[in-house]
Short mmCIF file of C-alpha atoms and ligand atoms in Angstrom, two decimals:
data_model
loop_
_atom_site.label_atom_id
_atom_site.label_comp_id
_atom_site.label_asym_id
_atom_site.label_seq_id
_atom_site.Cartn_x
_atom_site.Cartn_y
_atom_site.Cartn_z
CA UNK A 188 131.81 98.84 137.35
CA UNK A 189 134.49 98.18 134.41
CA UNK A 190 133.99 95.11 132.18
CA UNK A 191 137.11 94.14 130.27
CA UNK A 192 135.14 92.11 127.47
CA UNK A 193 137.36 90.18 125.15
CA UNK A 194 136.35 89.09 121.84
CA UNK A 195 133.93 91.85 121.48
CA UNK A 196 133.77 93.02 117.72
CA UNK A 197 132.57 88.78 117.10
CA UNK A 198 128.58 88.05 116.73
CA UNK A 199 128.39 87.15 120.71
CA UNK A 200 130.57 90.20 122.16
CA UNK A 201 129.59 92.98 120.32
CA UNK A 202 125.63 91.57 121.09
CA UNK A 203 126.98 91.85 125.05
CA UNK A 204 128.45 94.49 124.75
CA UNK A 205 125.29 96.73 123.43
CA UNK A 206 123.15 94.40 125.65
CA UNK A 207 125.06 95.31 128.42
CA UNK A 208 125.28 99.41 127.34
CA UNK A 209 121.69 99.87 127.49
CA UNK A 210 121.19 97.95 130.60
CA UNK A 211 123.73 98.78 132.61
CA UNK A 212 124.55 102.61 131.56
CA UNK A 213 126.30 103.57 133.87
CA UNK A 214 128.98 100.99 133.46
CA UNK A 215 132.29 100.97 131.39
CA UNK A 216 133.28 98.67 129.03
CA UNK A 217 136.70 98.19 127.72
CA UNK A 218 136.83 95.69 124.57
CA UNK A 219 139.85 93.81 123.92
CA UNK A 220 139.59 92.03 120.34
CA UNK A 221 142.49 91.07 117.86
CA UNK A 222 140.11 91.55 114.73
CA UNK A 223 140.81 88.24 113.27
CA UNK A 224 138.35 87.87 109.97
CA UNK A 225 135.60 87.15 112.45
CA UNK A 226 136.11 90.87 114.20
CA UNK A 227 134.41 93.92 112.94
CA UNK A 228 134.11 97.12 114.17
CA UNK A 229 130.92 97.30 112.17
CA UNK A 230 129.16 95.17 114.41
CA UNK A 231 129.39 98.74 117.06
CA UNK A 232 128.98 101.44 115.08
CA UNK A 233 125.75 101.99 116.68
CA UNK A 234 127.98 102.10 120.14
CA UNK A 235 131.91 103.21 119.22
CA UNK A 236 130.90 107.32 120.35
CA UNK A 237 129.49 106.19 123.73
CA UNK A 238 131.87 107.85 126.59
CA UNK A 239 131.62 104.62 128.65
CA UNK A 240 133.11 101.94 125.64
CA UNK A 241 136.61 101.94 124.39
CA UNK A 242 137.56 99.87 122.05
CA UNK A 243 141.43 98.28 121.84
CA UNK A 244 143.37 96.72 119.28
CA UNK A 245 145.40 93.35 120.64
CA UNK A 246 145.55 90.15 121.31
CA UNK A 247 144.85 88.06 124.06
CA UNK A 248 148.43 86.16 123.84
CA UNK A 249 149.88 89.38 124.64
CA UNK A 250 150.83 89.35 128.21
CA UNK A 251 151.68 93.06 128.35
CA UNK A 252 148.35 94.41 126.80
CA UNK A 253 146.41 91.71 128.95
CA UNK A 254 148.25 92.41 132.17
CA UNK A 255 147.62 95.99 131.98
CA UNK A 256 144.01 95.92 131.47
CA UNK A 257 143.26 93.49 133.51
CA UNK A 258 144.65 95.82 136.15
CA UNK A 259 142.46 98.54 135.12
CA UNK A 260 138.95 96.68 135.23
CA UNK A 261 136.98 95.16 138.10
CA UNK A 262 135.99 91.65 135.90
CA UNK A 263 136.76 90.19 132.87
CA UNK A 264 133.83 88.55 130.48
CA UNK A 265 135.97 86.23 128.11
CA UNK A 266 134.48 85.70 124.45
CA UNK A 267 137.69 85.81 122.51
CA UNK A 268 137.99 82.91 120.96
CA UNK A 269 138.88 80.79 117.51
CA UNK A 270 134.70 79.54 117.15
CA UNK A 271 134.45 77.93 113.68
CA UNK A 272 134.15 74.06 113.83
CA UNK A 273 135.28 73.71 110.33
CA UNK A 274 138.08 76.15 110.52
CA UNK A 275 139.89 73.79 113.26
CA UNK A 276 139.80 70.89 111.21
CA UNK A 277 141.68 72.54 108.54
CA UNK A 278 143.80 74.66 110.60
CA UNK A 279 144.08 73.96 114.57
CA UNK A 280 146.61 75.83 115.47
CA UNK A 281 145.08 79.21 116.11
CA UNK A 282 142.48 77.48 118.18
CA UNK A 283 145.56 76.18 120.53
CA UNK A 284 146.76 79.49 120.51
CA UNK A 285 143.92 81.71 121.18
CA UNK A 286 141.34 79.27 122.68
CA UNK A 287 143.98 77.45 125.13
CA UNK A 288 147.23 79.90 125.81
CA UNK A 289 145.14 82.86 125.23
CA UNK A 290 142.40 82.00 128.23
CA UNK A 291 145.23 81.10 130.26
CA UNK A 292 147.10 84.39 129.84
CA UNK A 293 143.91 86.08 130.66
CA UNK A 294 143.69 83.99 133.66
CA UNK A 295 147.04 84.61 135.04
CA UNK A 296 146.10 88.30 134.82
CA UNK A 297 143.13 87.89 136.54
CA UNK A 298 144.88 86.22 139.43
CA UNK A 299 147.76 88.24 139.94
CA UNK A 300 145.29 91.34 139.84
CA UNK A 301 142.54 89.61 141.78
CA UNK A 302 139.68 90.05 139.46
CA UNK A 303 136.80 88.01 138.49
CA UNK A 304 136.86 85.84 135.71
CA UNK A 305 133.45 84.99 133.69
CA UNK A 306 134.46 82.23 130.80
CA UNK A 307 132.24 82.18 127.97
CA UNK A 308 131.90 78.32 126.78
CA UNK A 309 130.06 75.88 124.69
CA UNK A 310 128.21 72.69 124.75
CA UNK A 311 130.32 71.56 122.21
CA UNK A 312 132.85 70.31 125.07
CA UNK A 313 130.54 67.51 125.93
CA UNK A 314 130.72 65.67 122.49
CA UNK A 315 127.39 64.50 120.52
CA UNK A 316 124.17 62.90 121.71
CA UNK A 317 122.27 60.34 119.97
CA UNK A 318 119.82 61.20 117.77
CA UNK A 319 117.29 58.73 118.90
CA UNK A 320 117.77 59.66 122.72
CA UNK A 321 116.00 61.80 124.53
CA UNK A 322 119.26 62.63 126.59
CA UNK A 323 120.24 66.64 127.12
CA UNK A 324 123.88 67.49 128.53
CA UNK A 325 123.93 69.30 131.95
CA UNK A 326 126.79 70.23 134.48
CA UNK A 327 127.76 67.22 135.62
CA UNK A 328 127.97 65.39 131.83
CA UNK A 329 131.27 64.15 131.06
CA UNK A 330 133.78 66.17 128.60
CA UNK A 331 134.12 64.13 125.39
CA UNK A 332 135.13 66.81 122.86
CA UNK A 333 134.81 65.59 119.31
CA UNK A 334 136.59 68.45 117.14
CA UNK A 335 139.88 70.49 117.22
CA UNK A 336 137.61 73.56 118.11
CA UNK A 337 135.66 71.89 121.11
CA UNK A 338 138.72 70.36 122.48
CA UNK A 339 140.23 73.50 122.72
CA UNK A 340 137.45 75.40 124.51
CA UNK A 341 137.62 71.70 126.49
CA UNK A 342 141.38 72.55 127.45
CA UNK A 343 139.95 76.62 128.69
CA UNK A 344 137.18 75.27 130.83
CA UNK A 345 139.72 72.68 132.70
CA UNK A 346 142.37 75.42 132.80
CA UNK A 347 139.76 78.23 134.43
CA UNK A 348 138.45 75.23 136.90
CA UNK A 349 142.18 74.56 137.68
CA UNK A 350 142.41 78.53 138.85
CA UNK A 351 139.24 78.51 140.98
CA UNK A 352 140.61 75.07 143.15
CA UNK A 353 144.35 76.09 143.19
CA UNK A 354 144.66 79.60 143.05
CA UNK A 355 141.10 80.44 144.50
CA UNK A 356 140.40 82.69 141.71
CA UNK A 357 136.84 83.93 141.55
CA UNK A 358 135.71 82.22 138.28
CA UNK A 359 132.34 81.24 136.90
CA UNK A 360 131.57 79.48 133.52
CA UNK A 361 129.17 79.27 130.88
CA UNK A 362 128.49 76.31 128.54
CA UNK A 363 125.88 77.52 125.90
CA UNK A 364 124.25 76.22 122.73
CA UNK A 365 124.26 77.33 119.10
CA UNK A 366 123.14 81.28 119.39
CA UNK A 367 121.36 82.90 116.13
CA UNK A 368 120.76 86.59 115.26
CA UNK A 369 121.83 89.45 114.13
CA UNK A 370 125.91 90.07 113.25
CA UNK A 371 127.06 86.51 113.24
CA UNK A 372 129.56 86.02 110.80
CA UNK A 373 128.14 84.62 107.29
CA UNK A 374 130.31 81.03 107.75
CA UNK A 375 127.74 79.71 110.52
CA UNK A 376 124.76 77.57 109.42
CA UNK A 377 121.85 80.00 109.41
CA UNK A 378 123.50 83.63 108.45
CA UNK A 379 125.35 81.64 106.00
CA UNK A 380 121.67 79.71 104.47
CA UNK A 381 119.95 83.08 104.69
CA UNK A 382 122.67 85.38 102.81
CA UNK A 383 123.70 82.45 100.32
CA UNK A 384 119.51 82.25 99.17
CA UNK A 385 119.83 86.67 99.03
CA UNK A 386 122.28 85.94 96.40
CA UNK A 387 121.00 83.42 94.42
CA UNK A 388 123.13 80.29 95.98
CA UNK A 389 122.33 77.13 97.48
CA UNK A 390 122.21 76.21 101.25
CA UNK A 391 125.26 73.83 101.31
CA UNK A 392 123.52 70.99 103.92
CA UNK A 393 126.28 68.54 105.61
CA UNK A 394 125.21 64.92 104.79
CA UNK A 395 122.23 63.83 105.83
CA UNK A 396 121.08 66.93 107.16
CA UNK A 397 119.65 65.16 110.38
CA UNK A 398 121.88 67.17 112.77
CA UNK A 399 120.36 68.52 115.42
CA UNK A 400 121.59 71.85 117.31
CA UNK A 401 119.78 73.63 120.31
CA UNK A 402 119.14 77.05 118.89
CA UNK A 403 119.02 79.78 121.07
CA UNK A 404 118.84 83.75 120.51
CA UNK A 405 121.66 85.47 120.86
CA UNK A 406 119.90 88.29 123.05
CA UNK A 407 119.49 84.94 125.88
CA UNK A 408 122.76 84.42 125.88
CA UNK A 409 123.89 87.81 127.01
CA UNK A 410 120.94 87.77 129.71
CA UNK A 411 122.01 84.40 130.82
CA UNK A 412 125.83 85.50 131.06
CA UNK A 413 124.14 88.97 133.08
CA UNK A 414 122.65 86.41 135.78
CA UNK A 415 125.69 84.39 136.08
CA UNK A 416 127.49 87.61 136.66
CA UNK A 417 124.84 88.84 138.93
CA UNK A 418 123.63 85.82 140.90
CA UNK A 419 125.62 82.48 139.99
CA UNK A 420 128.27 81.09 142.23
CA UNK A 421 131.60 81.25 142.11
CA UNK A 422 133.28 77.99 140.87
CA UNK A 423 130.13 77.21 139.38
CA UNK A 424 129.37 75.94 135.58
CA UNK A 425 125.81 76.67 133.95
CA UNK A 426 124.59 74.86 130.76
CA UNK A 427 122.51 77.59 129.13
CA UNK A 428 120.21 76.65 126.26
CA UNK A 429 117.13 77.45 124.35
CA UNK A 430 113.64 76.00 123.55
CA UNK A 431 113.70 74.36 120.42
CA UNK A 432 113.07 70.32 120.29
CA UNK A 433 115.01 68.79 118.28
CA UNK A 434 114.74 70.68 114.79
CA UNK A 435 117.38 69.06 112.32
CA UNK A 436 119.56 70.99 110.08
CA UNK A 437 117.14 70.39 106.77
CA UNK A 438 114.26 71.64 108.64
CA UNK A 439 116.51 74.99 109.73
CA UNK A 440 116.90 75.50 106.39
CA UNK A 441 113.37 74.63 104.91
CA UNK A 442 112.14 77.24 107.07
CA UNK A 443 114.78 79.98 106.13
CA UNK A 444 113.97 78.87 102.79
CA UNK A 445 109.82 79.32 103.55
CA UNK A 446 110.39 83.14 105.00
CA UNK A 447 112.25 83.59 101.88
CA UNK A 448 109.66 82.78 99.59
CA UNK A 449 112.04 79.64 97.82
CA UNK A 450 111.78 76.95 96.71
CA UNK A 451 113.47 73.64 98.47
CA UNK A 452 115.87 73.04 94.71
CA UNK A 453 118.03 75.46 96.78
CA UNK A 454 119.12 72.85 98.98
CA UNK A 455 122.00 71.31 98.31
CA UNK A 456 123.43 68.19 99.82
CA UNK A 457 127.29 68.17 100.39
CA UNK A 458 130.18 66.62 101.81
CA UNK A 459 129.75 65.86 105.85
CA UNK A 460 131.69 67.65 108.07
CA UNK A 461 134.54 64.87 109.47
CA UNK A 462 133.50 63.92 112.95
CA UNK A 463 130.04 65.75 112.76
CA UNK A 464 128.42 65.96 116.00
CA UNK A 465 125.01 64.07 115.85
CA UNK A 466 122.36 66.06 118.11
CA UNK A 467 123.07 68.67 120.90
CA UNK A 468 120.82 69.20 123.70
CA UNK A 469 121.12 71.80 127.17
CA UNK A 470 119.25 71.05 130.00
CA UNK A 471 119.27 74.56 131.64
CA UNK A 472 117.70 73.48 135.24
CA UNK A 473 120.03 74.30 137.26
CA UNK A 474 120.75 77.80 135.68
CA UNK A 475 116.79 78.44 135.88
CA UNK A 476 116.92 77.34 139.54
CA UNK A 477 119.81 79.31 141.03
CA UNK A 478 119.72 82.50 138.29
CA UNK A 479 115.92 82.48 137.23
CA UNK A 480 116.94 81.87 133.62
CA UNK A 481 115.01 80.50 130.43
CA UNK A 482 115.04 81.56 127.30
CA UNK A 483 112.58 84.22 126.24
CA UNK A 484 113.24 83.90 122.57
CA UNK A 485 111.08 81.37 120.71
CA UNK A 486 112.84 79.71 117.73
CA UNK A 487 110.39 80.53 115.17
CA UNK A 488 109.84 84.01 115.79
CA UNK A 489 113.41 85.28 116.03
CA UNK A 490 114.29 83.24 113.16
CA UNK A 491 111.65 85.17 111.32
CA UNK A 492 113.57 88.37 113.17
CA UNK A 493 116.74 87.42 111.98
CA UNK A 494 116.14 86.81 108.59
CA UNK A 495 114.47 90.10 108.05
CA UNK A 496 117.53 91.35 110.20
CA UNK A 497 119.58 90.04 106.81
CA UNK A 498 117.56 91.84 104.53
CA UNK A 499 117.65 95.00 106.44
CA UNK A 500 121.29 95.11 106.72
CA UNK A 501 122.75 94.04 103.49
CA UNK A 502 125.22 96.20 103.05
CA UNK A 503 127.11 94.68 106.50
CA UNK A 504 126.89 91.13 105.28
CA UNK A 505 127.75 92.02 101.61
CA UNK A 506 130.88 93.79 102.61
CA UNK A 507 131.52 90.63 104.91
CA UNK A 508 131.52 88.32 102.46
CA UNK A 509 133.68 90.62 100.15
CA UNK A 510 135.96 91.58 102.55
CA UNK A 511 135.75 95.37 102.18
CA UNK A 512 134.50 95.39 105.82
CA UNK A 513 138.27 95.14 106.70
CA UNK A 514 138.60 98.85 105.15
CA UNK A 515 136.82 100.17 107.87
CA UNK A 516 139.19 99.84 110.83
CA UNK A 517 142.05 99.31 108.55
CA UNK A 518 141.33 103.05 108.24
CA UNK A 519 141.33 103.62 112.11
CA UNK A 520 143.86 101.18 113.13
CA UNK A 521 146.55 101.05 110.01
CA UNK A 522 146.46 97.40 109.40
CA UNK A 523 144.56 94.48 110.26
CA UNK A 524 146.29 92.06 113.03
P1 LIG B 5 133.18 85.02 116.73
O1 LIG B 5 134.12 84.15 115.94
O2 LIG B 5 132.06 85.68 116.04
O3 LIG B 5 134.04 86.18 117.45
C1 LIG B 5 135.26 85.92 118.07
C2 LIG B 5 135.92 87.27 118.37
O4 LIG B 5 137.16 87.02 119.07
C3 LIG B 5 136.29 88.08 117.13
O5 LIG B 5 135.94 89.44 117.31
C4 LIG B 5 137.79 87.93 117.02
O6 LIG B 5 138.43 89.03 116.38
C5 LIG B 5 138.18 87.82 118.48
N1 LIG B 5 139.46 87.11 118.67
C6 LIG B 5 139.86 85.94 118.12
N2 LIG B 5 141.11 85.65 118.51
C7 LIG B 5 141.49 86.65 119.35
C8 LIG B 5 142.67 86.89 120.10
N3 LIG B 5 143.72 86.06 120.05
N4 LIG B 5 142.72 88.01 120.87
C9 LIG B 5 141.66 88.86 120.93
N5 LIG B 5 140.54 88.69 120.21
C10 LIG B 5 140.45 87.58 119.44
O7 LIG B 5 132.70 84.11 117.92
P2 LIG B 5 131.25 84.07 118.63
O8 LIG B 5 130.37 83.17 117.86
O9 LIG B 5 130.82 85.43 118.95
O10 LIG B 5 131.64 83.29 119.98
C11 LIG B 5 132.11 84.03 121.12
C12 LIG B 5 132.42 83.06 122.24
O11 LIG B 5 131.25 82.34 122.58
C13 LIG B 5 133.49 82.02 121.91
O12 LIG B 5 134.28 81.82 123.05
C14 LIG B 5 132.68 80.76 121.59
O13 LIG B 5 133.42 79.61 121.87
C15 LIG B 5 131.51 80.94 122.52
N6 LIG B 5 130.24 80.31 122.10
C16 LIG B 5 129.74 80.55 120.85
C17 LIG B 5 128.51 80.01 120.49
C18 LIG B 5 127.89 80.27 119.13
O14 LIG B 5 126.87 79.67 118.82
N7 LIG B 5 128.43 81.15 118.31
C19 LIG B 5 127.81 79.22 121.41
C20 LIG B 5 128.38 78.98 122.68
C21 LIG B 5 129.58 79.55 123.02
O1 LIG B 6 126.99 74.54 120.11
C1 LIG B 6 127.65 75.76 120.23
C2 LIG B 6 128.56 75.96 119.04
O2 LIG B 6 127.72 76.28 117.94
C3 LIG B 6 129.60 77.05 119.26
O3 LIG B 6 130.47 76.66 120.27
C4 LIG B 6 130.40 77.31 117.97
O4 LIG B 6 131.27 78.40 118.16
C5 LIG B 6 129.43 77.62 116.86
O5 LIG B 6 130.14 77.76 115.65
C6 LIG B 6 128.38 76.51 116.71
O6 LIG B 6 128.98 75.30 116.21
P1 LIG B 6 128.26 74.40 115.10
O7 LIG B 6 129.30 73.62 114.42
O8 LIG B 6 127.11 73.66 115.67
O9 LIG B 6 127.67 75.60 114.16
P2 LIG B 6 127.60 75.74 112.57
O10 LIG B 6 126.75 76.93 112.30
O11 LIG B 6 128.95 75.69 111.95
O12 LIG B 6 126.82 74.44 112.13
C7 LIG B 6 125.51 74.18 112.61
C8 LIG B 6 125.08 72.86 111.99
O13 LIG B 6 124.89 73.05 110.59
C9 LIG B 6 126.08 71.75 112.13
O14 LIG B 6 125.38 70.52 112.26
C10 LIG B 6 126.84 71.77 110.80
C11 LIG B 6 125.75 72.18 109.83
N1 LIG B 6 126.19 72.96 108.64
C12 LIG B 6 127.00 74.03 108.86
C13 LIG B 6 127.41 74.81 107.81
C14 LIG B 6 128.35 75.98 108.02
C15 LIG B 6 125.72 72.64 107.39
O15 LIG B 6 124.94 71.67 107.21
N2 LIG B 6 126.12 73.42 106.34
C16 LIG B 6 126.97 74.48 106.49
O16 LIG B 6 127.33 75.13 105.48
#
C-alpha cells in the first residue's frame, strides 16, 4: 500500500511515519510537508535512506502537487496543519489557509481520484469543559470551537463530513487530545517547560495554571490512527484520548520540574492565554469498542521517557530553538518555503 502522509516532518507525522515504517515494512510512504518553522527534516533522519519513504517539498494549497500525488497513492493520512493555539490568535490567517483551503484541496483530490481520506483532528473543536465537571467530550458532543486554531480544524472536520454525505468519499476522522513525546516542537507546553529548565529559564505558566489537558503519548496516537485505518468505519469520527485524570498545568510542570532535580522558583506565572480553554477531557469508548483501542502509555512514565528523550537529544532542540535546524534542508532543498 502507498500512504500519502501530509504534514510529516511536524512532531505527529514524522512519529507516524516511523511508527508506521517499522510496522508496516513493506509499505510506501510518500510525505508531503511545506516545512513551515514547525517542519524538520531532522525529525527523519533516522528514516530519509529507507527505499520505501520519499520525502517532497510543497504545499498542500497547491492543487497541482496535491492532484498529482494523490493520484499516485492508495490513501491519504492528513496531519498538515497550522497547530499552535497561540500562533492563531496573533496571526489567523495561515490557519484559514492551510487548516481550511488546504484540507479541502486535499479533499477534492481525493475525490476526483477516488482515494481514502483519514483526517487527523483535535478535541480542541469541541470548546472547554468545566473544571468542576466530571464531563468528557465524545462523538456526538457539540462543536463549540473557542480559538482561531480550533475553529479552523472545526471548518476541516465539517468540510471532510460534507465529502463523505455528498460526494460519498471514503473518509474517516480522528479527534485526539494533547500528544507528548519525543520531536514536538519546543513552543508546546511540556517540550517547551522541559528545554526552558535545560537552559536555565523559567516555565512560563498561563494564569492560574489550573488548566487541564488530556495527555496522551504520541506513540497512541499513531496506533489509534493505525486502527481507524485498519478497522473503523467509513464516515465515522473517533475521540481518541489518554489516561491521565485531570492533572492541571502547574502539576505538569511540578513534575517536569521533580525529574529535573529543580526547584518550584522556576515557575513563573504569566499572562493567560485570551480565551483559554478550561479542562479537556476524551471519552474514547466508542474507539475502544469498534477498534480495540486504549492507550498503553501511562502519563507518568513516558513523561519520565520524554524528558530524558530532551536530554538525550539536545543538539535537535538546541538547533530548534536557534534556528540553525533550517540549514539542514535549506542545504537539500535551496530555500525554505
Ligand atoms: P506540527 O505543527 O508539529 O506539524 C505540522 C506539520 O505540517 C509541519 O511539518 C509543517 O511543515 C506542515 N505544514 C504546515 N502547513 C503546511 C502546508 N500548507 N502544506 C504542507 N505541510 C504543511 O503539528 P502536530 O502537533 O504534529 O499536529 C499534526 C496534526 O495533528 C495537526 O493536524 C493537528 O491539528 C493534529 N493534532 C495535534 C495534537 C497535538 O497535541 N499536537 C493533538 C490532536 C490533533
Ligand atoms: O488538545 C489537542 C491540542 O493540543 C492540539 O490540537 C494542538 O495542536 C496542540 O497545540 C495542543 O493545544 P494546547 O493549546 O492544549 O497545547 P499547548 O501545549 O500550547 O498548551 C497546553 C496547556 O499549557 C494549555 O492550557 C496552555 C498552557 N501553556 C502553554 C504554553 C505554551 C502554558 O501554561 N504555558 C505555555 O508556555
Amino acid at each position: 500500500m502507498k500512504l500519502l502522509v501530509t504534514g510529516g516532518a511536524g512532531f505527529i507525522g514524522s512519529n507516524f511515519i516511523r511508527y508506521w515504517l517499522k510496522t508496516h515494512p513493506g509499505d510506501e510512504i510518500v510525505n508531503l510537508d511545506k516545512l513551515t518553522y514547525a517542519g524538520n527534516l531532522e525529525n527523519l533522519k533516522e528514516i530519509e535512506k529507507n527505499n520505501n519513504y520519499k520525502f517532497v517539498l510543497g504545499g498542500i494549497t497547491n492543487v497541482d502537487v496535491v492532484g498529482t500525488l494523490v493520484s499516485e497513492c492508495d490513501l491519504i493520512v492528513h496531519f498538515a496543519a497550522e497547530s499552535h493555539v497561540d500562533r492563531s490568535i496573533t496571526d489567523a490567517g495561515a490557519f484559514v489557509k492551510t487548516n481550511v483551503t488546504g484540507t479541502q484541496i486535499l479533499l477534492q483530490a481525493a475525490k476526483d481520484h477516488d482515494k481514502r481520506f483519514h483526517h487527523v483532528s483535535t478535541d480542541e473543536v469541541f470548546g472547554a469543559l468545566a473544571l468542576d465537571s466530571k464531563d468528557k467530550f465524545n462523538e456526538n458532543s457539540p462543536y463549540d470551537p473557542r480559538s482561531p486554531y480550533s475553529a479552523s480544524k472545526a471548518a476541516s472536520d465539517h468540510l471532510v463530513r460534507s465529502y463523505f454525505h455528498t460526494h460519498k468519499l471514503d473518509i474517516t476522522i480522528s479527534n485526539c487530545s494533547n500528544n507528548f513525546g519525543p520531536y514536538q516542537f519546543p513552543e508546546k507546553l511540556i517540550p517547551l517547560a522541559i528545554t526552558n529548565v535545560m537552559e536555565g529559564k523559567k516555565i512560563p505558566v498561563y494564569g492560574d495554571g489550573l488548566y487541564v489537558r488530556d495527555w496522551l503519548y504520541v506513540d497512541d496516537h499513531c496506533r489509534a490512527i493505525d486502527l481507524v485505518l485498519e478497522k473503523g468505519k467509513i464516515g465515522e469520527t473517533y475521540c481518541i484520548g489518554g489516561m491521565t485524570t485531570d492533572i492541571n498545568n502547574l502539576e505538569v510542570a511540578k513534575k517536569i520540574l521533580k525529574l529535573l532535580d529543580k526547584d518550584e522558583d522556576m515557575l513563573e506565572h504569566v499572562q493567560d492565554r485570551p480565551g483559554h480553554d478550561r479542562r479537556y477531557a476524551i471519552d474514547w469508548s466508542k474507539a475502544k469498542k469498534e477498534l480495540g483501542f486504549q492507550p498503553e502509555h501511562n502519563f507518568e512514565e513516558y513523561l519520565e521517557q520524554t524528558v530524558k528523550w530532551y536530554q538525550d537529544n539536545q543538539e535537535w532542540w538546541q538547533k530548534v530553538k536557534s534556528g540553525e535546524y533550517k540549514e539542514y534542508y535549506q542545504k537539500q532543498y535551496g530555500s525554505s518555503s
